[in-house]
XYZ file of C-alpha atoms in Angstrom:
129
model
C -8.261 14.580 7.076
C -7.579 12.571 3.992
C -10.069 10.165 2.297
C -8.746 7.147 0.558
C -10.552 4.822 -1.833
C -8.955 1.715 -3.036
C -9.900 -0.519 -6.104
C -8.589 -3.192 -8.260
C -8.774 -6.184 -5.988
C -10.125 -9.493 -7.195
C -9.532 -13.330 -7.555
C -6.633 -14.634 -9.580
C -4.680 -17.836 -9.891
C -1.111 -18.159 -8.606
C 1.316 -16.514 -11.059
C -1.165 -13.909 -12.111
C -1.073 -10.128 -11.796
C -3.331 -7.485 -10.327
C -2.991 -3.690 -10.040
C -4.401 -1.823 -7.134
C -5.347 1.787 -7.205
C -5.975 4.288 -4.383
C -7.343 7.789 -4.932
C -6.799 10.424 -2.056
C -9.039 13.366 -1.612
C -9.500 15.993 1.165
C -6.332 17.610 2.783
C -3.915 15.706 0.588
C -1.169 18.497 0.693
C 0.587 17.036 3.763
C -0.089 13.402 2.881
C 3.097 12.884 1.017
C 3.877 9.383 2.336
C 1.713 6.788 0.667
C 1.685 3.100 1.556
C 0.016 -0.279 1.009
C -0.698 -2.666 3.856
C -2.357 -5.968 3.905
C -4.093 -8.117 6.493
C -4.907 -11.827 6.200
C -7.574 -13.458 8.446
C -6.204 -14.029 11.825
C -2.954 -12.124 11.182
C -1.812 -8.713 12.005
C -1.783 -5.907 9.450
C 1.693 -5.752 7.671
C 3.253 -3.218 5.537
C 3.704 -4.133 1.816
C 5.164 -1.014 0.281
C 5.642 2.603 0.883
C 6.607 5.523 -1.354
C 7.408 9.210 -0.680
C 5.710 11.588 -3.061
C 8.923 13.760 -3.274
C 10.903 10.744 -4.477
C 13.879 8.901 -3.258
C 12.361 6.906 -0.502
C 10.524 3.681 -1.427
C 10.508 0.537 0.613
C 9.151 -2.940 0.267
C 8.461 -5.825 2.526
C 11.004 -8.613 1.853
C 8.107 -10.991 0.842
C 7.021 -8.859 -2.060
C 10.381 -7.463 -3.192
C 10.925 -8.022 -6.881
C 7.153 -8.907 -7.510
C 5.396 -5.777 -6.348
C 5.845 -2.215 -7.504
C 4.454 0.921 -5.905
C 4.056 4.142 -7.838
C 2.263 7.394 -7.647
C 0.583 9.872 -9.937
C 0.971 13.088 -8.192
C -1.391 14.980 -10.501
C -4.262 12.615 -9.760
C -3.410 12.088 -6.100
C -3.246 8.436 -6.831
C -0.947 5.549 -5.596
C -0.808 2.147 -7.294
C 0.422 -1.243 -6.391
C 1.372 -3.530 -9.368
C 1.402 -7.014 -8.146
C 2.951 -9.791 -10.314
C 3.719 -13.499 -9.816
C 1.042 -13.609 -7.091
C 1.193 -16.381 -4.509
C -1.655 -17.820 -2.466
C 0.084 -16.370 0.580
C -0.612 -12.861 -0.948
C -4.254 -13.385 -0.180
C -5.475 -10.639 2.059
C -7.333 -7.456 2.396
C -5.175 -4.690 0.953
C -5.266 -1.180 2.505
C -4.008 2.140 1.221
C -2.769 4.526 3.819
C -1.379 8.126 3.976
C 0.766 10.113 6.417
C 3.100 13.056 6.628
C 6.375 12.723 4.548
C 8.517 12.120 7.572
C 6.951 8.691 8.004
C 8.439 7.630 4.685
C 12.067 8.240 5.583
C 12.714 5.243 7.704
C 11.804 1.720 6.540
C 10.592 0.488 9.997
C 8.382 3.509 10.334
C 7.192 3.511 6.688
C 6.059 -0.124 6.857
C 4.418 0.180 10.374
C 0.669 0.559 10.398
C 0.868 2.339 13.786
C 2.508 5.404 11.905
C -0.497 6.065 9.715
C -3.363 8.142 10.593
C -5.430 7.850 7.314
C -6.768 4.626 5.901
C -8.949 3.381 3.153
C -11.582 0.650 3.469
C -9.598 -1.965 1.703
C -9.895 -4.118 -1.334
C -9.817 -7.916 -1.252
C -7.187 -9.928 -3.095
C -7.626 -13.629 -3.399
C -4.896 -15.854 -4.991
C -5.755 -19.467 -5.589
C -3.305 -22.263 -6.189
């Protein structure tokens, strides 16, 4: 079991930036695939970005490519999401998720919420126009 705690959400104007953080604890040894998802009211949860702790496998949703960057601090069991040039349509609850490394090897799997067993409680991001 892996516990995930997100932080860093908030309210910003369009064009602004936020940095989300997620700290993992518990049995983190096998949780080498880390990802961010988001869910807006009335919409399905969607994958934003994923990253394999071992390196060499990072994926982004087309809607955030070039604006968002996922990174990890392995020593601190943390994953981050740097969000720049935010748009009102980025408004959502953002969730951190973790799973075994194999999940990160294929883009469709890595960005699918059905593949992940471990979830944080979420942090709200609101972007105003």
